[in-house]
Structures are given as C-alpha cells and as structure tokens.
CSV table of C-alpha atoms and ligand atoms in Angstrom, one decimal:
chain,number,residue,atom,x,y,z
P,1,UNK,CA,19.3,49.7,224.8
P,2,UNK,CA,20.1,47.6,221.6
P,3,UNK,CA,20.1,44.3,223.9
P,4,UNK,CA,16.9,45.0,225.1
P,5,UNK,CA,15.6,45.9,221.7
P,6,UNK,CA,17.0,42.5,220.3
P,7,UNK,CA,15.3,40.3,223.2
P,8,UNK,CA,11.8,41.7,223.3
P,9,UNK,CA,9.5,40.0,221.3
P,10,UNK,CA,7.9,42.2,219.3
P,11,UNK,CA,4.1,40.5,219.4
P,12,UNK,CA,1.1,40.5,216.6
P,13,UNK,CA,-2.1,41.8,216.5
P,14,UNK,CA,-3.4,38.6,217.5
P,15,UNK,CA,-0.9,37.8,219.9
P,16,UNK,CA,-2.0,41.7,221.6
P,17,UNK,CA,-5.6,40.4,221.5
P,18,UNK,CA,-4.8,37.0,223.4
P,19,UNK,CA,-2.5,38.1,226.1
P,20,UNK,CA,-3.6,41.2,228.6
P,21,UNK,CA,0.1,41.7,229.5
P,22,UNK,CA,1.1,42.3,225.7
P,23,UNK,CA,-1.9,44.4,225.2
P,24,UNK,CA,-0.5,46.4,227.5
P,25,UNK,CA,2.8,47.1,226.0
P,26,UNK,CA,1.0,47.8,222.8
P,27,UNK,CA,-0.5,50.7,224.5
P,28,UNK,CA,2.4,52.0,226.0
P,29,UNK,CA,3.5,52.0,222.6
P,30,UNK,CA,1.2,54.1,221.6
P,31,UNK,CA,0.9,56.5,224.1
P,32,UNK,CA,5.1,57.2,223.7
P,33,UNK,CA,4.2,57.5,220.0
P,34,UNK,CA,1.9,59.9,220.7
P,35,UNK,CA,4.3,62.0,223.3
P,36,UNK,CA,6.8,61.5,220.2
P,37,UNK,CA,4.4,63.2,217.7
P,38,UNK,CA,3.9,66.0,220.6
P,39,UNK,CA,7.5,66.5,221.1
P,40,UNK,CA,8.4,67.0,217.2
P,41,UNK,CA,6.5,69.6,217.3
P,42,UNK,CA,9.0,71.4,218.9
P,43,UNK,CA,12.0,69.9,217.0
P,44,UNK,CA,13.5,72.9,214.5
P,45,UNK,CA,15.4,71.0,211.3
P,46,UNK,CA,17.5,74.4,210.7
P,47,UNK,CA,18.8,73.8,214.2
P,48,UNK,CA,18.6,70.1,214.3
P,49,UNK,CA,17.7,71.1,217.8
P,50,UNK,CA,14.5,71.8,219.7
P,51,UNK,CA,12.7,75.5,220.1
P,52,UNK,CA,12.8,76.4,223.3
P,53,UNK,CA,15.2,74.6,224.8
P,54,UNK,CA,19.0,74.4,224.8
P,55,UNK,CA,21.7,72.8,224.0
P,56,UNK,CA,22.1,69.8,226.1
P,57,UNK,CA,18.5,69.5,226.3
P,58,UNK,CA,19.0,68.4,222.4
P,59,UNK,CA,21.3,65.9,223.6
P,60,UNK,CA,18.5,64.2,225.6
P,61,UNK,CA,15.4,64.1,223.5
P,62,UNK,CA,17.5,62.5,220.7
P,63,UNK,CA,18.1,59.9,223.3
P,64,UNK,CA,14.6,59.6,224.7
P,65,UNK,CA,13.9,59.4,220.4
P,66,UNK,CA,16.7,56.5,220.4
P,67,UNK,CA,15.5,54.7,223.2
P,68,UNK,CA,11.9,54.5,221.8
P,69,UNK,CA,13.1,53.4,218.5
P,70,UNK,CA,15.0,50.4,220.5
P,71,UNK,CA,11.5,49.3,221.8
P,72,UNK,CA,9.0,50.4,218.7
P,73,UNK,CA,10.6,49.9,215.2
P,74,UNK,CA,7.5,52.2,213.9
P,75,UNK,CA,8.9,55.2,214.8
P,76,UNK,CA,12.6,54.5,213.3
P,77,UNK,CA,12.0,56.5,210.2
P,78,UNK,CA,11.3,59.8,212.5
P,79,UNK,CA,14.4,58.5,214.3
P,80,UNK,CA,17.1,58.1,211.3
P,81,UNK,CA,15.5,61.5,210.4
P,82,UNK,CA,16.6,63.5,213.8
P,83,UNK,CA,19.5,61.5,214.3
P,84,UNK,CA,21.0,62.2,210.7
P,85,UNK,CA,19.3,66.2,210.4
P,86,UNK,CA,20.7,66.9,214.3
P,87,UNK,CA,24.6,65.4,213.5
P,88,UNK,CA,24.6,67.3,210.1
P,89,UNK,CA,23.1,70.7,211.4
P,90,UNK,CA,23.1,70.9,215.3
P,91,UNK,CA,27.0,71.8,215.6
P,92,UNK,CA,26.3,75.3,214.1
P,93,UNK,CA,23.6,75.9,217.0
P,94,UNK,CA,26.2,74.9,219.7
P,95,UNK,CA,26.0,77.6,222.1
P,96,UNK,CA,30.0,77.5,223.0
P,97,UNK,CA,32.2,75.9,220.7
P,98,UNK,CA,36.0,76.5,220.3
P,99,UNK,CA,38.1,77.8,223.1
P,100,UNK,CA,37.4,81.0,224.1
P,101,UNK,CA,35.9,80.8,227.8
P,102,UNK,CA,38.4,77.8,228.4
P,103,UNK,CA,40.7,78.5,231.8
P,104,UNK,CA,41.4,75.6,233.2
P,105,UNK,CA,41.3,73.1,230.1
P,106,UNK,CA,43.8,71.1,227.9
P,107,UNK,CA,41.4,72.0,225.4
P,108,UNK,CA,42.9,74.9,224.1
P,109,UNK,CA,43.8,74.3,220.6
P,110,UNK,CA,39.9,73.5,219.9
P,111,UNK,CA,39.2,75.2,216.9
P,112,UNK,CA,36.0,77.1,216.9
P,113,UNK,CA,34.2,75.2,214.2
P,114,UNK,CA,34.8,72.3,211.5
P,115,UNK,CA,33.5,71.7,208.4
P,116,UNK,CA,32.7,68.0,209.0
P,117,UNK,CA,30.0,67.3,211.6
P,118,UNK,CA,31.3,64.0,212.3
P,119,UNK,CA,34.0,65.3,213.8
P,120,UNK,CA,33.8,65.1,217.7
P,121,UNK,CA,35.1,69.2,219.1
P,122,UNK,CA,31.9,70.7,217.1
P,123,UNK,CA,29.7,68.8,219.8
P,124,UNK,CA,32.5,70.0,223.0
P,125,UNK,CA,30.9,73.5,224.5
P,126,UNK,CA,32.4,75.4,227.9
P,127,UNK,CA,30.2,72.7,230.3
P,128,UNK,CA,31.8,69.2,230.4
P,129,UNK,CA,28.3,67.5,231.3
P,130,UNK,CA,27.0,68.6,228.1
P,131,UNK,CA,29.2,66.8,226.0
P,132,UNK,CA,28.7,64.0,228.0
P,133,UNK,CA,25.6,63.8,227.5
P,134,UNK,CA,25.9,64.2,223.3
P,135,UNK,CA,28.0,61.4,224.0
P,136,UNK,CA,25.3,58.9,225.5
P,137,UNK,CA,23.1,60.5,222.8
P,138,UNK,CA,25.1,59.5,220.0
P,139,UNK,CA,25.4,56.3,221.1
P,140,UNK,CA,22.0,55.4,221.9
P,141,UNK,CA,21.3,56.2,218.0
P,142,UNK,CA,24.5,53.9,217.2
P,143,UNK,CA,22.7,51.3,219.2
P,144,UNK,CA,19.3,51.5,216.9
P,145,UNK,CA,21.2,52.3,213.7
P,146,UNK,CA,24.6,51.1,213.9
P,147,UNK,CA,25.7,53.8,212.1
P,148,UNK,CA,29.6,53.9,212.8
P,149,UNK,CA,30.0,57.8,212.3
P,150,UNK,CA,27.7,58.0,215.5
P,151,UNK,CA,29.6,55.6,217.8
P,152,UNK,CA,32.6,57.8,216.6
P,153,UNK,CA,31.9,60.8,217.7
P,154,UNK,CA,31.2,59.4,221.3
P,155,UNK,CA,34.7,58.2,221.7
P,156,UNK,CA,35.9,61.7,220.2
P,157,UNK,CA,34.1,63.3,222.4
P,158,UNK,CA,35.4,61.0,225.4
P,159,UNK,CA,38.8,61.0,224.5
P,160,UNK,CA,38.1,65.0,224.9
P,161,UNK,CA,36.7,64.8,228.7
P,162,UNK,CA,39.6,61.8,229.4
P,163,UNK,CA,42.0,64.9,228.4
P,164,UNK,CA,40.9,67.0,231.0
P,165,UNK,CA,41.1,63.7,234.3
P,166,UNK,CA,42.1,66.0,237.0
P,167,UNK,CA,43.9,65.6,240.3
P,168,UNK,CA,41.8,68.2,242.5
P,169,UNK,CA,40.4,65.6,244.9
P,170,UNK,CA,41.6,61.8,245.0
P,171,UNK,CA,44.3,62.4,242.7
P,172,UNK,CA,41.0,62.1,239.9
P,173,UNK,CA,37.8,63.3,238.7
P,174,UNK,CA,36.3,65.5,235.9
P,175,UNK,CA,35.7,69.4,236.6
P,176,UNK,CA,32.0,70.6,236.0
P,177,UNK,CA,33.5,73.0,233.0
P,178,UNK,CA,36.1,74.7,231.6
P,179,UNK,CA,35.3,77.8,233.8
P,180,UNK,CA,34.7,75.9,237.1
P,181,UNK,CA,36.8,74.0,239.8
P,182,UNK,CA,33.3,72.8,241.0
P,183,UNK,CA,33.4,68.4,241.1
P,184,UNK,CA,29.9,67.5,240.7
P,185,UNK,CA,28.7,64.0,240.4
P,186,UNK,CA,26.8,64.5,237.0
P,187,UNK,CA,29.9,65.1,235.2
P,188,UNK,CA,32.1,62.1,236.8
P,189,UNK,CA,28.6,60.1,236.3
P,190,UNK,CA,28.2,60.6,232.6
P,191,UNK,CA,32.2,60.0,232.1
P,192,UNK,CA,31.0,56.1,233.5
P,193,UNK,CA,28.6,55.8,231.9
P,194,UNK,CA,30.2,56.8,228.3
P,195,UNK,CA,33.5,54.8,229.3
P,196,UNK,CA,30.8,51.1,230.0
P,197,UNK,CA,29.0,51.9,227.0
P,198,UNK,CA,32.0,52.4,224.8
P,199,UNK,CA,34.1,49.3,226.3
P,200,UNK,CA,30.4,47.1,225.5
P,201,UNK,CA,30.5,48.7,221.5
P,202,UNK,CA,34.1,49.3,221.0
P,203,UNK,CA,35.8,45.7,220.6
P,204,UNK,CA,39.0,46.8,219.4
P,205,UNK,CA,39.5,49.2,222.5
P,206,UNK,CA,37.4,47.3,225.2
P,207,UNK,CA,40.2,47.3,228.0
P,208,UNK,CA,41.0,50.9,227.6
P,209,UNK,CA,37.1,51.8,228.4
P,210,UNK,CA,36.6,49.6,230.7
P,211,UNK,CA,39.7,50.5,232.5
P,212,UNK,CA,39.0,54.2,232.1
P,213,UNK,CA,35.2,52.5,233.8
P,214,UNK,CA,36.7,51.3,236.8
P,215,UNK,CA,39.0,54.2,237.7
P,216,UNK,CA,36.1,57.0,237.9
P,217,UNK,CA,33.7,54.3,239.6
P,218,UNK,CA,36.7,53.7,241.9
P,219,UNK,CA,37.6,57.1,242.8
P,220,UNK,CA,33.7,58.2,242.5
P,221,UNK,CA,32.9,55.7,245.4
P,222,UNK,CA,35.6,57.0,247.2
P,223,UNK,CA,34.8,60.5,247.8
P,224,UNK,CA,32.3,61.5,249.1
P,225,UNK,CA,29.3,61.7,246.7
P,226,UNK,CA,27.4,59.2,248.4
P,227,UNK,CA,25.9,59.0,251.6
P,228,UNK,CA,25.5,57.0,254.0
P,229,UNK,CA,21.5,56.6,253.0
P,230,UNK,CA,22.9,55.6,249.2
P,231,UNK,CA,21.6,58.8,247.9
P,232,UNK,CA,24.4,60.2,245.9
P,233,UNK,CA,24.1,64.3,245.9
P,234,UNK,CA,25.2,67.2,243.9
P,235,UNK,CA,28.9,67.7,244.5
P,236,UNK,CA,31.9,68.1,246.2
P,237,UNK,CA,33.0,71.4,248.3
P,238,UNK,CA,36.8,72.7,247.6
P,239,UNK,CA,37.6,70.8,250.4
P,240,UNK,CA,36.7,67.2,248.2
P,241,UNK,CA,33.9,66.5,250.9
P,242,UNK,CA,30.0,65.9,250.2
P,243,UNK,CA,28.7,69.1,249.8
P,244,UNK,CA,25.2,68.2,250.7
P,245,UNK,CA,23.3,69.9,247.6
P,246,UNK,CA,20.4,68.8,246.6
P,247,UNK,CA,19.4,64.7,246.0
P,248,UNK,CA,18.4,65.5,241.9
P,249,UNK,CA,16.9,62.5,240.7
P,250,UNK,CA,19.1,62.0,237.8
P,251,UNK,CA,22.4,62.1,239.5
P,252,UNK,CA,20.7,58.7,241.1
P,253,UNK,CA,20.1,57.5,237.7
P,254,UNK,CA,23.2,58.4,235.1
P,255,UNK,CA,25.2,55.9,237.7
P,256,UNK,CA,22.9,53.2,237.5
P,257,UNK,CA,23.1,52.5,233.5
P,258,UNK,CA,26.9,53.4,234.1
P,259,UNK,CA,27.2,50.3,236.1
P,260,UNK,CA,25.0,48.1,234.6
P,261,UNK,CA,27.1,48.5,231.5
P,262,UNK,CA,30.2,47.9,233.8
P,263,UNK,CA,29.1,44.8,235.3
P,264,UNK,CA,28.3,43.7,231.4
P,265,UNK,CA,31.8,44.7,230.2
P,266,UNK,CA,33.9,43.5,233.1
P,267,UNK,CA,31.6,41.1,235.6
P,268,UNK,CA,32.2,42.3,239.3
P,269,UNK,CA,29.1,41.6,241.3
P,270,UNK,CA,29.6,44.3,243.7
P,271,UNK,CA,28.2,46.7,240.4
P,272,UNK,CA,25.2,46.0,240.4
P,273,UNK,CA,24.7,45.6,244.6
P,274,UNK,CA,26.1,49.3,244.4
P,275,UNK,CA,23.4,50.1,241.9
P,276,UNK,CA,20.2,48.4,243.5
P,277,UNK,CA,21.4,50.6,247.0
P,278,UNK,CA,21.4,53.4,245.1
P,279,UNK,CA,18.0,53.1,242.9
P,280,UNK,CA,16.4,51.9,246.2
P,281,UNK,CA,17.4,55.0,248.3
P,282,UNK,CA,16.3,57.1,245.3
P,283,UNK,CA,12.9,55.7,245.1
P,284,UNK,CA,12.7,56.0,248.8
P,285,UNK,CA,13.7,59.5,248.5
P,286,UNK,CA,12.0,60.9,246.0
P,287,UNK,CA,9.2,58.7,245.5
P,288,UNK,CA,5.5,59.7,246.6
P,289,UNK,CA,3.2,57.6,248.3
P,290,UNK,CA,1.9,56.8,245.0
P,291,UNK,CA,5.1,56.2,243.6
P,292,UNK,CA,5.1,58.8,241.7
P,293,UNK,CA,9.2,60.2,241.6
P,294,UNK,CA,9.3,63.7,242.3
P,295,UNK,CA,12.0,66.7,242.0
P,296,UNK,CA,12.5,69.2,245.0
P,297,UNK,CA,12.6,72.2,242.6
P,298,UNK,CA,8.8,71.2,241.6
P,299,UNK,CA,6.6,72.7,240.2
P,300,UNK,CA,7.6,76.4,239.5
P,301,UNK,CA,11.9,76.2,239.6
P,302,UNK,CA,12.9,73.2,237.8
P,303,UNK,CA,13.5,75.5,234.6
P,304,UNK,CA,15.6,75.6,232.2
P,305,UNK,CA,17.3,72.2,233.3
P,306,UNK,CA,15.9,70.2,236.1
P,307,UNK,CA,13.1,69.5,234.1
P,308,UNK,CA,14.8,67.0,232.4
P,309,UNK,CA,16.3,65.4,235.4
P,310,UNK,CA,13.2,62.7,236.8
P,311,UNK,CA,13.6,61.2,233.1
P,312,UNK,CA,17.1,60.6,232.7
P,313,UNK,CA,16.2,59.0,236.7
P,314,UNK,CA,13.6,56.4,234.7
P,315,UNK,CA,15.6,55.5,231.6
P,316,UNK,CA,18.7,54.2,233.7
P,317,UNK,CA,16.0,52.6,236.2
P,318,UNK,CA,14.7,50.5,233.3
P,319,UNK,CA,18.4,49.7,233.0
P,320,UNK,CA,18.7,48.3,235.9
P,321,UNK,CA,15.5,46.5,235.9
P,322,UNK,CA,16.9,44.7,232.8
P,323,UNK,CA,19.4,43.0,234.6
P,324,UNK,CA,18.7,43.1,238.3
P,325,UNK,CA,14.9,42.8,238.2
P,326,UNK,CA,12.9,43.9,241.7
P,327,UNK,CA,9.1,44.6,241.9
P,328,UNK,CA,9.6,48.0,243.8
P,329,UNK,CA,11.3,48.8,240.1
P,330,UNK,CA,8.7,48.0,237.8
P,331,UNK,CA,5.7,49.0,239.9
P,332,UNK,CA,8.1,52.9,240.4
P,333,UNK,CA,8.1,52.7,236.2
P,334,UNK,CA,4.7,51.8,235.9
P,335,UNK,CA,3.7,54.5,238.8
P,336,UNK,CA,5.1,57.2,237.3
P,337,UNK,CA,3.9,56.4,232.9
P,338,UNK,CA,0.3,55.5,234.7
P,339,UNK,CA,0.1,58.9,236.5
P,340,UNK,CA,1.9,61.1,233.7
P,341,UNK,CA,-0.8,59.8,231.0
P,342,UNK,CA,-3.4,60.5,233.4
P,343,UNK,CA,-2.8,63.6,235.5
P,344,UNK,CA,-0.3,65.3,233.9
P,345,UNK,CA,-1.1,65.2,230.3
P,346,UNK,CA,-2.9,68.7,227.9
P,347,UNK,CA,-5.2,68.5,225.7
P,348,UNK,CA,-2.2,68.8,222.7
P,349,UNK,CA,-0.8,65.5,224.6
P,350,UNK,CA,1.6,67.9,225.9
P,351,UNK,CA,2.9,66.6,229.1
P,352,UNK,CA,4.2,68.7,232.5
P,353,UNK,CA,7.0,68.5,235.1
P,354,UNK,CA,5.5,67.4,237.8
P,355,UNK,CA,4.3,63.6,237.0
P,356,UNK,CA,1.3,63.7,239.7
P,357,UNK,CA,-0.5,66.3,237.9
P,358,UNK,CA,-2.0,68.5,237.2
P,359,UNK,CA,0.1,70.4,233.9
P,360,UNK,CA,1.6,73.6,235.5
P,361,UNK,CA,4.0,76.4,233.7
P,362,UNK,CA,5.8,75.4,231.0
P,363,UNK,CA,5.6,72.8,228.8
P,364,UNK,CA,8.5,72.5,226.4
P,365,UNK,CA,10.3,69.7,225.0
P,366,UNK,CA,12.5,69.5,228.1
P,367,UNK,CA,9.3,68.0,230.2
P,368,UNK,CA,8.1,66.2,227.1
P,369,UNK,CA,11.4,64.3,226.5
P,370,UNK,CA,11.3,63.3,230.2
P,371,UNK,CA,7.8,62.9,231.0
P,372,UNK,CA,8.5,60.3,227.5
P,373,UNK,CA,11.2,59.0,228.9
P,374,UNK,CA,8.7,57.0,231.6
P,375,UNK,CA,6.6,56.2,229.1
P,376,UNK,CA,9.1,54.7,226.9
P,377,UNK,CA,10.5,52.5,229.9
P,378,UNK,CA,7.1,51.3,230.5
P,379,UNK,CA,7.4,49.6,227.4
P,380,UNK,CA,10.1,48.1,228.3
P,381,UNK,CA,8.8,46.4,232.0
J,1,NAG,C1,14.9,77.3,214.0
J,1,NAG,O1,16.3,77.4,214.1
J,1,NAG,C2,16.8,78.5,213.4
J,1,NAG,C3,18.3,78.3,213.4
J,1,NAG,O2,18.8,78.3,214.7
J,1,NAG,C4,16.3,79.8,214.0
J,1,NAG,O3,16.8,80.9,213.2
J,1,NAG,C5,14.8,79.8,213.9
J,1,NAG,O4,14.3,80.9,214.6
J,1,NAG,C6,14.2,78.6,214.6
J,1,NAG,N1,12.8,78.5,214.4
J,1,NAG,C7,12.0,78.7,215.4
J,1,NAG,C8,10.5,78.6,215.1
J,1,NAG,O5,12.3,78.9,216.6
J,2,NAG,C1,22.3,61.4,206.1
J,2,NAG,O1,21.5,61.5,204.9
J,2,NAG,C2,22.2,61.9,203.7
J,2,NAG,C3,21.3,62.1,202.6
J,2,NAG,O2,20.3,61.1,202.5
J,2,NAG,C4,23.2,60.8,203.4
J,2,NAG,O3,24.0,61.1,202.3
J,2,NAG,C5,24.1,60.6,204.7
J,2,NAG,O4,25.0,59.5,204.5
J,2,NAG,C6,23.3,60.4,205.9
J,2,NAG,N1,24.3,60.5,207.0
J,2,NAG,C7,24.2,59.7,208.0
J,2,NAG,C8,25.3,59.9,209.1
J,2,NAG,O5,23.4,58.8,208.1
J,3,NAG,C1,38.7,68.0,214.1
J,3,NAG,O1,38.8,69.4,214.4
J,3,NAG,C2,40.0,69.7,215.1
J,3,NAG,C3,39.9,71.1,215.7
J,3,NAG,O2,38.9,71.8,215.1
J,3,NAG,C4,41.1,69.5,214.2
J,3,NAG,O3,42.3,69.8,214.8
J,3,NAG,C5,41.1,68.0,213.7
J,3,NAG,O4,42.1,67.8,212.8
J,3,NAG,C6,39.8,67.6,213.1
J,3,NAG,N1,39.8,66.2,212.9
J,3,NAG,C7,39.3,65.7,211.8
J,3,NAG,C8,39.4,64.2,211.6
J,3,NAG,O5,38.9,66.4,210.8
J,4,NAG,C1,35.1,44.1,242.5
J,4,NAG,O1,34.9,45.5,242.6
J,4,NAG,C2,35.2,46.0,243.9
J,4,NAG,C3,34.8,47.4,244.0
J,4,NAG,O2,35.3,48.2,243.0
J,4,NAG,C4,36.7,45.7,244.2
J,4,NAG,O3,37.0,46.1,245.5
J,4,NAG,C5,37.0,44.2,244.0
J,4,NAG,O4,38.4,44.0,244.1
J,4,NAG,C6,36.5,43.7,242.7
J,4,NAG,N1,36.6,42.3,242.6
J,4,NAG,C7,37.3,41.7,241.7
J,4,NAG,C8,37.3,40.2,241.7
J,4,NAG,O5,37.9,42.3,240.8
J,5,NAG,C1,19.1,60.5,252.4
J,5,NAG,O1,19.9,61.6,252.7
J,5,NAG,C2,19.6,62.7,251.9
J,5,NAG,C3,20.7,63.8,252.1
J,5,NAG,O2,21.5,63.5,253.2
J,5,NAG,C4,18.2,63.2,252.2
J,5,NAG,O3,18.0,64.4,251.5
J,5,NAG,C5,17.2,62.1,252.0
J,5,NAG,O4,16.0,62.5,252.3
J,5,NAG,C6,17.6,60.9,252.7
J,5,NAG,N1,16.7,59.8,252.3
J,5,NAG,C7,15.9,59.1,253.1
J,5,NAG,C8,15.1,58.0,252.6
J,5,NAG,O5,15.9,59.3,254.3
C-alpha cells in the first residue's frame, strides 16, 4: 500500500486537464471520497467502531480508510482521525476479550482488559480471523502514518495467533477460534498475509516473518484448500481434506496480497505464478459476463459478514496488479468501480452488496467499506 502510494504521481489540475487517463483517476478520487464521506456517517467515535456493524467489520473499513489515504492524501486528516479515535477507544467495544470462551487456546492467561490500548490482547476476541484482520488493519494505517505504536500492535497480535500454530492437519495450521477445531482458509490466509507484511516493515525481525511466511504458504498449498481449478474454498473437514464449502471471494483474495508481499520479502517466482492461478480462476468464477464479481450468498444472505467479502477480493487484486500486471485484472477492477457507481449506488451515495445493481436490503458500512474498496483500487489501475 505505502509503495504504491510513494510511486504514483500525484498529478495537477492542469496535468488532469491535459491527459484523459489522469482525469480519470481524479474522478475515481472523488467518487471514493464521496463513498468515504457516506461511510462516516456510520462511524461512532464513542466506539471508535461503526453502527451497525461488528467487530471485525471495524477492522476492515479502517483498512479500506487506509488504503484510500495511500492513494489520495486529501482525506488523511479523516484518516489519522479514525486511526488514532479507533486504537484509543475501539478495545472497550471488543465483543470478546480476555479468556473466558477459550478451550482449546494457549491464550489463557489473557487478561480481560488493559489500560493501555496499544497493547496487542485488547484487540484478540474468541475468532482468530478477527484479529487477523485488526492486524492487516493496523498495518495498513502504519503504512500511511508510520506511526510505530500501530505496526506494534500487529506483531502483538501475531505473535498471539503464532502461539496457537497447531498440529491437527499437516503437522500445522491455525484453528478458526478458540471454540472451534474447524481449519478454514481465511484464518491460515490472514496469518500470510500478516507474517509478508510484517517481514517487508519489520527489519530487525525480517527472517523470523518471512520464515513464519513460508511455513503456512508451505503447508497451506499442501492441504487441500485449493483445487484443482485454483479456486481455493472454505475449509478443511476433520479428516484435513477440502471440504468443498463455498468459493467466497475473499478467501481468493487475502492470499493474493499474502504472496505478493512474500515474493517482495523473499523473491521465489513460484509466488506470484501461484497468485495469478488463483486471481484468474476467481475472476472466472465469480465474475459476470460484465465483469462484474459476484458473491453466491447475493443479494438477500450475505449478512452480517459476507458482505464484506467481494472487497477484501478487489483490494488484494489491485495487489497483484501492482506487481504482476494482466489486462483481465484491470479491466475486473475497472468492471466492478464502473458498475457500483452506476447501478448500485442511493441517492445518500450509499452503496449495496450486489455490485450489478440495483441497491437491495441493507446498506451498512459493511457494503460501503467493500463496495469502496473497488473504488479505491480503481484509483490505483
Ligand atoms: C455509539 O457507541 C456507543 C458505545 O458503544 C453506544 O453506546 C452508542 O449507542 C453508539 N451510538 C449509536 C448511534 O449507535
Ligand atoms: C492521538 O491523539 C492524541 C491527542 O492529539 C495524541 O496525544 C496521541 O499521541 C495520538 N496517538 C496516536 C497513536 O497517534
Ligand atoms: C498486555 O496485557 C497483558 C494481559 O492483559 C499483560 O500480561 C501484559 O503485561 C501487557 N503488556 C504490556 C506491555 O502492558
Ligand atoms: C520456491 O518456492 C517453491 C514453493 O514453495 C519451493 O518448492 C522452491 O524450493 C522455492 N525455490 C527456491 C529457490 O527457494
Ligand atoms: C472451480 O471449482 C469450484 C469448486 O470446486 C467451483 O465452485 C467453480 O465453479 C469452479 N470454477 C470454474 C471456473 O469452473
């Protein structure tokens, strides 16, 4: 996110009115500002969360927030302003802290609550995907801000999920939560992901992360989470085989800017061929024929979390489109930012789950954030 931030050129007025192609980003600009403005709405500085929506669902706005301030440096006062009002306030609306519903975790001298934010078990609930995904959160606002306290609590919150590396299936992997034997891909995903990102930020401790990288990409591609299409689905089943659950979008995506931040830390070309399989068999699978990425749960069951999915799917496609460039990417990006603007947009610039059109039942900051999510990686292509 930062490196793409640093390399774009951020153009003039002038240079907007000379060149169609810059013009262009300058209104994809605006129209994420505008889904920005819509999604604050929603965003409750008691909680440092957003109304109507839960816990993890914080985790991911901030980032959508993050990622936009990367791209737009307009909106990076209403960014330092979430990302400093959410880490001082959001740990007392954390559904699950502390140890109480923990049965299978080395977790259990987790203290309920801290008096210090920064400190990483205020942001750890029962569901291990949830912190990962605080995790990414935290680091995409250490990316725009480089605010150390930020990039801390992602490795505090890592070093938590490392603790719990199990030995179900393939002698590895990450449970779904403290209650639950389930091994979906989501969690193992995320635990990549945080693990590239950290060894790329972390200088001091870039072999441990990137070794931590390469032993849940290792075992990941060894079970069987991935089919033999490339589409990766939901989990395992006790017997550590592909349980053949649903193909969500953003268990297609989470990998992607796992290995892209892999291949940065420790250069192994077979990264990013992995990747491009997979984003390709996604699009293929879930795109319509006017590119347009759906969910299967669309458009009355995606509540309260797949919602979010088809966004996280986008932002880790741009990822990948950063380094391993193909048409089929940009046009998918493009696709989906076009149609959301145009079809699936209220009159409060309010914008739905199902990215064809037309706004169906609810709109909440979980479909804002994701629906945003497309239009900030438009700016971006
Ligand atoms: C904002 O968050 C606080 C603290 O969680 C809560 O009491 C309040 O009801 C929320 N406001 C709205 C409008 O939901
Ligand atoms: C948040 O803002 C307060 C007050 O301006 C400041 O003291 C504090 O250092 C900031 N914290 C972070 C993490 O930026
Ligand atoms: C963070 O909280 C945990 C448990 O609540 C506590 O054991 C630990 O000492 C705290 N760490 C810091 C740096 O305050
Ligand atoms: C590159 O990664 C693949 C897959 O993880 C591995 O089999 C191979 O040994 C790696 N190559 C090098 C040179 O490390
Ligand atoms: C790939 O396989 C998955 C599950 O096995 C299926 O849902 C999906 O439709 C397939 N994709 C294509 C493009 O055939």
């Amino acid at each position: 996110m930062l490196f793409s931030a640093r390399r774009l050129f951020v153009p003039t007025l002038t240079a907007s009115l000379l060149l169609p192609g810059v013009s262009f980003a300058e209104d994809a600009k605006s129209r994420a500002g505008t889904a920005l403005d819509a999604l604050q709405v929603w965003y409750n500085t008691t909680s440092g969360l957003w109304d109507t929506v839960g816990w993890w669902n914080g985790a991911n706005c901030m980032t959508t927030i993050a990622d936009l301030a990367a791209l737009d440096p307009s909106v990076m006062k209403t960014a330092d302003f979430v990302f400093n009002n959410t880490f001082l306030n959001a740990p007392s609306s954390n559904p699950n802290p502390g140890p109480e519903t923990r049965t299978n975790t080395k977790r259990d001298g987790l203290l309920p609550r801290t008096n210090y934010a920064g400190n990483s078990s205020d942001w750890l609930d029962s569901a291990y995907d949830d912190d990962g995904w605080w995790a990414l959160a935290w680091i995409a606002a250490y990316d725009v801000t480089e605010e150390n306290s930020y990039l801390n609590l992602a490795e505090g919150i890592f070093a938590s999920l490392a603790d719990t590396w199990g030995t179900r299936c393939g002698n590895g992997g990450i449970y779904w939560s403290t209650s639950s034997s389930y091994i979906n891909a989501i969690t193992n995903e995320l635990f990549l992901s945080i693990a590239a990102h950290l060894a790329n930020r972390v200088p001091s401790r870039k072999e441990f992360y990137v070794s931590w990288a390469q032993k849940e990409w290792n075992w990941f591609a060894a079970q069987g989470f991935i089919a033999a299409n490339h589409t990766i689905n939901d989990g395992l089943t006790d017997s550590c085989e592909n349980n053949a659950q649903t193909v969500w979008s953003y268990n297609q995506g989470v990998v992607l800017g796992g290995l892209v931040e892999l291949n940065k830390a420790a250069p192994n070309s077979s990264y990013l061929e992995s990747a491009n399989k997979i984003a390709k068999a996604a699009i293929e699978t879930l795109a319509d024929t006017s590119g347009v990425i759906h969910e299967s749960c669309e458009p009355d069951n995606c509540q309260p979390d797949a919602t979010v999915f088809k966004g996280v799917f986008i932002r880790n496609l741009q990822m990948l489109q950063s380094v391993s460039p193909r048409d089929i990417y940009k046009k998918t990006i493009n696709d989906c930012a076009n149609s959301i603007w145009k079809n699936d947009r209220n009159s409060e610039n309010e914008l739905g789950v199902v990215w064809s059109g037309p706004v169906v039942s609810t709109v909440d900051p979980s479909t804002q954030s994701s629906a945003m999510d497309a239009l900030v990686a438009a700016i971006a292509v």
